[in-house]
C-alpha cells in the first residue's frame, strides 16, 4: 500500500499571496508555528520568522510574539519594527517605547519605519519630550528629509497642543511628500488654525505636488469652519480638475455647502454621490438643522430610515436638535419612540440629547423621566444637562436638589453644571458656599464659571464681591467683560461701567455686539452723546453698525440725548427693524416733546383695542403702561380695568396702580391695593412707598403716613430718601401742622434737598404763613440759586395776605439776580 504524499508547502507563496483571506487567529498562528518548527525554518529563514512574528501580533497574542522574538538569534530591523508595530496595534505603547530603547541600547540602526512607529507610540503616550529625543536621533542619522518621519513628528506636536512646534518641523526643510503636507494641513484644521491650513494648501499648489483626497477633505473642512464659500468653490474646481473625487471628498463637499448655509447646493452634491455613507447623510441633516429647517431635516432622516441606511449617534443628535422648536413636541415623541424601538435609547449621549430637547420644549417632566430611566448616570455632563434644564425653566429648587444628589453619589459637577447652578442661586449665603466648592475643586479657573459666579453676587445685591471675583479671573473672555459691565450699569454705576469698558479695550479684547450694547447703556444713563458717537463709530468700523441689537441701543442713546435726528437716521438704515428699535424711537419722540399725544384718551383707547387684539393686555409691562396712560388721561375706572386684565402683576404693576389711586385722591383704595400686594408676598420698594405716602398726603392720613414711613426701615430695610421726607412734610403741611413739618425737617438724618423745602414752602402758601415761608424760600434759593419758583411762591404768599410792599421787594430781588418768571402757556 502506497503512502499518501502531502502537497508541497511554500512559506514564501503562503505569506505573499494576497488573493486568499488572512485568518489571523491564535490557533492558526500556532499551527503555522508548529509546521515551521518541523521544517526547521525559523532560525534559517528570516522572512518566515518575521512573517510568523507579524501573525502573532495581528492575532493579538503579543505574549507569544515576544517569546518568538526572544528566540530569534539573528534579528533584523524588520523584526524590531514588527514588534514595535505589534505593541502599537495592541495599545501597549509603553512596551513599544521600551522595545525602541532596547534596540537603541544594542547599537542597532533604526530605519524610517522604526522612527515613524515609535513616534506614533510617543503620540499616544502624550510624551512630547520622548518624541523630541526620537526625532533628534532621526535627524542625526540622516532622516531629516524623510516625509514619513516628519509627518509623524508633526502629528505628535499638533495632537498635543504644540501646533507652532509642528509648523517649525514642517518648514525646517522643503518636502515633496504629500503625507507631510497633509499632516500639517489636517493638524491646522484640528487646532482651529483654518486660515493656516488654507495658506499651506495654496503653497502646495505652487509646487509640483498633487493633492489627494485626504488633502481636499481637510481644506474643505477649513472652508466650512470659516464659511469661506468662494474659496471652497475654487477647491471644488481643483477636485474636478484632478479627478480626486471619492466618497470622502464628496461628503466633505456636502458638509462644506451645508455649513455655509447653501442647502440647495448641498442637496445637489448629495444627490450625485453614488454610494452615500452615514457621514454624508448626517452632514445634510445637520445642515438643515443649522438653517432651522426642521421639516427637511426630518424628511431626509425618514428617507434614510426607509433606505435602511446606517444611523449613528451623530445622526440622531442632529435629528433630536431639529425637533427642539416650539410646537414640535409631536415629532419629538415620534423620534423618541423610534429611538426606543431601534435600540439607541440607552446610549448616554442620546439620552442627554433627549433631556435637552424636552427642556427646550418646556416639558421638564419628560426630561426628568428620561434621566430617571438612564442606566449609566456616572457622567457629570448628563447631570449638567438636567440641572441646566431646571435652571432654564427657573426651577431653582429642583436644580439645587439635583446638585445635592449628584454630590451624594460622589460625582463632581463640571463647569457647565456649576455655571447653571450659579444662574439660579438667589441666596448670597448659598452662593458663598458654592463659591467655596468651585474654588476648592478648581472649577473657578474656567471663564464661564467665573462669569456666572460674579453675576450671581451681582444678582444677590453684592456688587463689591462681584467685582472682587471678576478681578481674580486670569483669562477674561467677552462674556466675562460684558457681564461685569452690565452689573455696574444695572446698579446705576455708569461711570464704573465705562471705566471697565476702557480697560477691556486696553487689554486688546475685541468687543462683540453684547459688549457694545451694555457700553451704550452706560453712556445712555449719563446722557453722554459724544462718547456714544465714538461707540457708534467703532461699531460701524467693526461691521456691526447695522445690527438690529446695536441699532436699538443707539436709538435709545440718541433719544435720551435729545438727538432725535440721529435716532431717526439709525432707525432708517437698519435692514431689520424689530420691536425694540421701534419702541425706542417712539419713546424718544414722546420724551422729547410729543406732548400733543399725552392726555389724548381717544388714541389711548385705540391702542388698548389693538393690544387686546394682539393678546398683550395680560402682559404686566403692557398693562402697567396702560394704567399710566389712563391715569394721565384722568380715567381711574379704566386704570382699574387695565390692572385686572394683567395675569400676574409684578411690583411695577402694583406700584403703578397704587400711584394712580394716589394721584386721583383715592387714598383708601391705594392703601387697600397695597395690602393686597403684601398678601401676594410682593415686597414694596422705595417707589411703592413713595406712592403710599402720596396717597396718605392727598387724603389727610397723618397717622397712617407716619406708620408707613416708619415701616420702611423697620420692615423692609429701605433707607428713606429726600422724596419720602418730602412726602411726610407734605402730609403735615396739608394738615396745617407747619411747625411739626419744620421740626420734622430739622430732625432729618440726611441733608434736606430743595424738594423738601419747596414742599414746606407750598404748604406755607396754602396756610398763609409768611415767616416760615421766608425761611423755606431762603433754603430753596441757597440750594438752587437759579430756581425762580421759590421767588414766585414767596411773592404769591405776600400777595394773598395783601403785603404788596413785600411783593415788590421780592420782584426787585428776582430781577437783580437776573431771573425771569417763565410765562404761563397752554395746549389749548
CSV table of C-alpha atoms in Angstrom, one decimal, residues 536-800:
chain,number,residue,atom,x,y,z
A,536,UNK,CA,-21.3,104.1,17.1
A,537,UNK,CA,-18.1,104.8,15.0
A,538,UNK,CA,-16.4,101.7,16.5
A,539,UNK,CA,-19.4,99.5,15.7
A,540,UNK,CA,-19.6,100.9,12.2
A,541,UNK,CA,-15.9,100.1,11.6
A,542,UNK,CA,-16.3,96.6,13.0
A,543,UNK,CA,-19.2,95.9,10.6
A,544,UNK,CA,-21.8,95.9,13.4
A,545,UNK,CA,-23.4,99.3,12.8
A,546,UNK,CA,-26.4,97.9,11.0
A,547,UNK,CA,-27.0,95.0,13.5
A,548,UNK,CA,-30.6,95.3,14.9
A,549,UNK,CA,-29.4,94.8,18.6
A,550,UNK,CA,-26.9,97.6,18.4
A,551,UNK,CA,-29.3,99.8,16.4
A,552,UNK,CA,-31.9,99.6,19.1
A,553,UNK,CA,-29.3,100.7,21.7
A,554,UNK,CA,-28.1,103.6,19.6
A,555,UNK,CA,-31.6,104.8,19.0
A,556,UNK,CA,-32.1,104.7,22.8
A,557,UNK,CA,-28.9,106.6,23.4
A,558,UNK,CA,-29.7,109.3,20.8
A,559,UNK,CA,-33.2,109.6,22.1
A,560,UNK,CA,-32.1,110.1,25.7
A,561,UNK,CA,-29.6,112.7,24.5
A,562,UNK,CA,-32.4,114.6,22.6
A,563,UNK,CA,-30.6,113.8,19.2
A,564,UNK,CA,-33.8,112.6,17.5
A,565,UNK,CA,-32.5,113.3,14.1
A,566,UNK,CA,-29.6,110.8,14.6
A,567,UNK,CA,-32.0,108.4,16.2
A,568,UNK,CA,-34.3,108.5,13.2
A,569,UNK,CA,-31.3,108.1,10.8
A,570,UNK,CA,-30.1,105.0,12.7
A,571,UNK,CA,-33.6,103.6,12.5
A,572,UNK,CA,-33.9,104.3,8.8
A,573,UNK,CA,-30.7,102.4,7.8
A,574,UNK,CA,-31.5,99.3,9.9
A,575,UNK,CA,-32.1,96.4,7.5
A,576,UNK,CA,-34.2,94.6,10.1
A,577,UNK,CA,-36.4,96.7,12.4
A,578,UNK,CA,-37.6,94.9,15.5
A,579,UNK,CA,-39.9,95.9,18.3
A,580,UNK,CA,-37.1,97.2,20.5
A,581,UNK,CA,-35.7,99.6,17.9
A,582,UNK,CA,-39.2,100.8,17.0
A,583,UNK,CA,-40.2,101.2,20.7
A,584,UNK,CA,-37.0,103.1,21.5
A,585,UNK,CA,-37.7,105.6,18.7
A,586,UNK,CA,-41.3,106.1,19.7
A,587,UNK,CA,-40.2,106.5,23.3
A,588,UNK,CA,-37.6,109.1,22.2
A,589,UNK,CA,-40.2,111.2,20.4
A,590,UNK,CA,-42.5,111.0,23.4
A,591,UNK,CA,-39.7,112.0,25.9
A,592,UNK,CA,-38.6,114.9,23.6
A,593,UNK,CA,-41.7,116.9,23.0
A,594,UNK,CA,-44.6,114.9,21.6
A,595,UNK,CA,-46.7,116.4,24.3
A,596,UNK,CA,-49.7,116.5,22.0
A,597,UNK,CA,-50.1,112.8,22.3
A,598,UNK,CA,-50.4,113.0,26.1
A,599,UNK,CA,-53.9,113.2,27.6
A,600,UNK,CA,-55.4,112.0,24.3
A,601,UNK,CA,-57.8,109.4,25.6
A,602,UNK,CA,-59.1,108.5,22.1
A,603,UNK,CA,-55.7,107.5,20.8
A,604,UNK,CA,-55.1,105.6,24.1
A,605,UNK,CA,-58.4,103.6,23.7
A,606,UNK,CA,-57.4,102.7,20.1
A,607,UNK,CA,-54.0,101.5,21.3
A,608,UNK,CA,-55.7,99.5,24.0
A,609,UNK,CA,-58.0,97.8,21.5
A,610,UNK,CA,-55.0,96.9,19.3
A,611,UNK,CA,-53.2,95.5,22.4
A,612,UNK,CA,-56.3,93.3,23.3
A,613,UNK,CA,-56.4,92.0,19.7
A,614,UNK,CA,-52.7,91.1,19.8
A,615,UNK,CA,-53.2,89.4,23.2
A,616,UNK,CA,-50.7,91.6,25.0
A,617,UNK,CA,-53.1,93.1,27.6
A,618,UNK,CA,-52.3,90.4,30.1
A,619,UNK,CA,-48.6,91.2,29.9
A,620,UNK,CA,-47.5,93.1,33.1
A,621,UNK,CA,-45.3,95.6,31.3
A,622,UNK,CA,-48.0,96.5,28.8
A,623,UNK,CA,-50.7,96.6,31.4
A,624,UNK,CA,-48.7,98.9,33.6
A,625,UNK,CA,-48.2,101.3,30.7
A,626,UNK,CA,-52.0,101.3,30.1
A,627,UNK,CA,-52.6,102.1,33.7
A,628,UNK,CA,-50.2,105.0,33.5
A,629,UNK,CA,-51.9,106.3,30.3
A,630,UNK,CA,-55.4,106.1,31.7
A,631,UNK,CA,-54.2,107.8,34.9
A,632,UNK,CA,-52.8,110.7,33.0
A,633,UNK,CA,-56.0,111.0,31.0
A,634,UNK,CA,-58.0,111.2,34.2
A,635,UNK,CA,-59.9,107.9,33.9
A,636,UNK,CA,-59.2,105.9,37.1
A,637,UNK,CA,-62.0,103.4,36.2
A,638,UNK,CA,-60.1,102.4,33.1
A,639,UNK,CA,-56.9,102.1,35.2
A,640,UNK,CA,-58.8,99.6,37.3
A,641,UNK,CA,-59.9,97.6,34.2
A,642,UNK,CA,-56.4,97.5,32.8
A,643,UNK,CA,-55.0,96.4,36.1
A,644,UNK,CA,-57.4,93.5,36.5
A,645,UNK,CA,-56.5,92.3,32.9
A,646,UNK,CA,-52.9,91.6,34.0
A,647,UNK,CA,-52.4,87.9,34.7
A,648,UNK,CA,-49.7,88.2,37.4
A,649,UNK,CA,-48.9,91.8,38.4
A,650,UNK,CA,-45.3,92.3,39.4
A,651,UNK,CA,-44.0,95.0,41.7
A,652,UNK,CA,-44.1,97.6,38.9
A,653,UNK,CA,-47.7,96.7,38.1
A,654,UNK,CA,-48.9,97.0,41.7
A,655,UNK,CA,-46.9,100.2,42.2
A,656,UNK,CA,-48.4,101.8,39.1
A,657,UNK,CA,-51.9,101.1,40.3
A,658,UNK,CA,-51.2,102.5,43.8
A,659,UNK,CA,-49.7,105.7,42.4
A,660,UNK,CA,-52.7,106.1,40.1
A,661,UNK,CA,-55.1,105.9,43.0
A,662,UNK,CA,-52.9,108.3,45.0
A,663,UNK,CA,-52.8,110.9,42.2
A,664,UNK,CA,-56.6,110.8,41.9
A,665,UNK,CA,-57.1,111.4,45.6
A,666,UNK,CA,-58.3,107.8,46.2
A,667,UNK,CA,-56.1,107.2,49.2
A,668,UNK,CA,-58.3,104.4,50.8
A,669,UNK,CA,-58.2,102.4,47.5
A,670,UNK,CA,-54.4,102.9,47.3
A,671,UNK,CA,-53.9,101.5,50.8
A,672,UNK,CA,-56.2,98.6,50.0
A,673,UNK,CA,-54.2,97.7,46.9
A,674,UNK,CA,-51.0,98.0,48.9
A,675,UNK,CA,-52.3,95.5,51.5
A,676,UNK,CA,-53.4,93.1,48.7
A,677,UNK,CA,-49.9,93.3,47.2
A,678,UNK,CA,-48.3,92.4,50.6
A,679,UNK,CA,-50.7,89.4,50.9
A,680,UNK,CA,-49.4,88.2,47.5
A,681,UNK,CA,-45.9,88.1,49.0
A,682,UNK,CA,-44.5,91.0,47.0
A,683,UNK,CA,-42.2,93.3,48.9
A,684,UNK,CA,-42.5,97.1,48.2
A,685,UNK,CA,-39.6,99.1,47.1
A,686,UNK,CA,-38.8,102.8,47.6
A,687,UNK,CA,-41.0,103.8,44.7
A,688,UNK,CA,-44.0,101.9,46.0
A,689,UNK,CA,-43.7,103.5,49.4
A,690,UNK,CA,-43.5,107.0,47.8
A,691,UNK,CA,-46.8,106.2,46.2
A,692,UNK,CA,-48.3,105.1,49.5
A,693,UNK,CA,-47.1,108.3,51.3
A,694,UNK,CA,-48.5,110.4,48.5
A,695,UNK,CA,-51.9,108.6,49.0
A,696,UNK,CA,-51.7,109.5,52.7
A,697,UNK,CA,-50.9,113.1,51.8
A,698,UNK,CA,-53.7,113.6,49.3
A,699,UNK,CA,-56.2,112.2,51.8
A,700,UNK,CA,-55.0,113.8,55.0
A,701,UNK,CA,-54.0,110.5,56.6
A,702,UNK,CA,-51.3,111.8,59.0
A,703,UNK,CA,-51.1,108.9,61.4
A,704,UNK,CA,-51.1,106.3,58.6
A,705,UNK,CA,-48.4,108.3,56.9
A,706,UNK,CA,-46.2,108.1,60.0
A,707,UNK,CA,-46.9,104.3,60.2
A,708,UNK,CA,-45.9,103.6,56.6
A,709,UNK,CA,-42.9,105.9,56.8
A,710,UNK,CA,-41.5,104.2,59.9
A,711,UNK,CA,-42.1,100.7,58.3
A,712,UNK,CA,-39.7,101.5,55.5
A,713,UNK,CA,-36.5,100.8,57.5
A,714,UNK,CA,-38.1,98.6,60.2
A,715,UNK,CA,-39.8,96.1,58.0
A,716,UNK,CA,-38.1,96.3,54.6
A,717,UNK,CA,-34.6,97.8,55.3
A,718,UNK,CA,-35.2,100.7,52.9
A,719,UNK,CA,-33.5,103.9,53.9
A,720,UNK,CA,-35.9,106.8,53.3
A,721,UNK,CA,-34.7,109.3,50.7
A,722,UNK,CA,-35.5,113.0,50.2
A,723,UNK,CA,-38.5,112.1,48.2
A,724,UNK,CA,-40.0,110.2,51.2
A,725,UNK,CA,-39.2,113.0,53.6
A,726,UNK,CA,-40.8,115.5,51.2
A,727,UNK,CA,-44.0,113.3,51.2
A,728,UNK,CA,-44.1,113.4,55.0
A,729,UNK,CA,-43.6,117.2,55.0
A,730,UNK,CA,-46.5,117.4,52.5
A,731,UNK,CA,-48.7,115.2,54.8
A,732,UNK,CA,-48.0,117.5,57.8
A,733,UNK,CA,-48.3,120.6,55.6
A,734,UNK,CA,-51.7,119.7,54.1
A,735,UNK,CA,-52.9,119.0,57.6
A,736,UNK,CA,-51.8,122.6,58.7
A,737,UNK,CA,-49.2,121.2,61.1
A,738,UNK,CA,-46.5,123.6,59.7
A,739,UNK,CA,-44.4,123.7,62.9
A,740,UNK,CA,-44.4,119.9,63.1
A,741,UNK,CA,-43.3,119.9,59.5
A,742,UNK,CA,-40.4,122.3,60.3
A,743,UNK,CA,-39.4,120.2,63.3
A,744,UNK,CA,-39.5,117.1,61.1
A,745,UNK,CA,-37.1,118.6,58.6
A,746,UNK,CA,-34.7,119.8,61.3
A,747,UNK,CA,-34.6,116.2,62.7
A,748,UNK,CA,-33.9,114.6,59.3
A,749,UNK,CA,-30.8,112.3,59.4
A,750,UNK,CA,-29.9,113.4,55.9
A,751,UNK,CA,-29.4,116.9,54.5
A,752,UNK,CA,-32.8,118.1,53.1
A,753,UNK,CA,-32.7,119.0,49.5
A,754,UNK,CA,-34.6,121.7,47.6
A,755,UNK,CA,-37.6,119.5,47.1
A,756,UNK,CA,-38.2,119.1,50.8
A,757,UNK,CA,-38.0,122.9,51.4
A,758,UNK,CA,-40.2,123.5,48.3
A,759,UNK,CA,-42.8,121.2,49.8
A,760,UNK,CA,-42.8,123.2,53.0
A,761,UNK,CA,-42.9,126.5,51.0
A,762,UNK,CA,-46.0,125.3,49.2
A,763,UNK,CA,-47.7,124.4,52.5
A,764,UNK,CA,-46.8,127.9,53.8
A,765,UNK,CA,-48.5,129.4,50.8
A,766,UNK,CA,-51.6,127.3,51.3
A,767,UNK,CA,-51.9,128.3,55.0
A,768,UNK,CA,-50.6,131.9,54.7
A,769,UNK,CA,-47.5,131.5,57.0
A,770,UNK,CA,-45.2,134.2,55.7
A,771,UNK,CA,-42.5,133.9,58.3
A,772,UNK,CA,-42.0,130.2,57.8
A,773,UNK,CA,-42.4,130.7,54.1
A,774,UNK,CA,-39.5,133.1,54.0
A,775,UNK,CA,-37.3,130.6,55.8
A,776,UNK,CA,-38.3,127.8,53.3
A,777,UNK,CA,-37.8,130.1,50.3
A,778,UNK,CA,-34.4,131.1,51.6
A,779,UNK,CA,-33.3,127.5,51.9
A,780,UNK,CA,-34.5,126.7,48.3
A,781,UNK,CA,-32.6,129.8,47.0
A,782,UNK,CA,-29.4,128.7,48.7
A,783,UNK,CA,-29.7,125.1,47.3
A,784,UNK,CA,-30.8,126.2,43.8
A,785,UNK,CA,-29.9,129.9,43.2
A,786,UNK,CA,-31.4,129.8,39.6
A,787,UNK,CA,-34.8,128.4,40.8
A,788,UNK,CA,-37.4,131.1,40.1
A,789,UNK,CA,-40.2,129.1,41.7
A,790,UNK,CA,-39.2,130.0,45.3
A,791,UNK,CA,-39.3,133.7,44.5
A,792,UNK,CA,-42.7,133.4,42.8
A,793,UNK,CA,-44.2,131.3,45.7
A,794,UNK,CA,-43.0,133.7,48.3
A,795,UNK,CA,-44.3,136.6,46.3
A,796,UNK,CA,-47.7,134.9,46.0
A,797,UNK,CA,-47.9,134.4,49.8
A,798,UNK,CA,-47.3,138.1,50.3
A,799,UNK,CA,-49.9,138.9,47.6
A,800,UNK,CA,-52.5,136.6,49.2
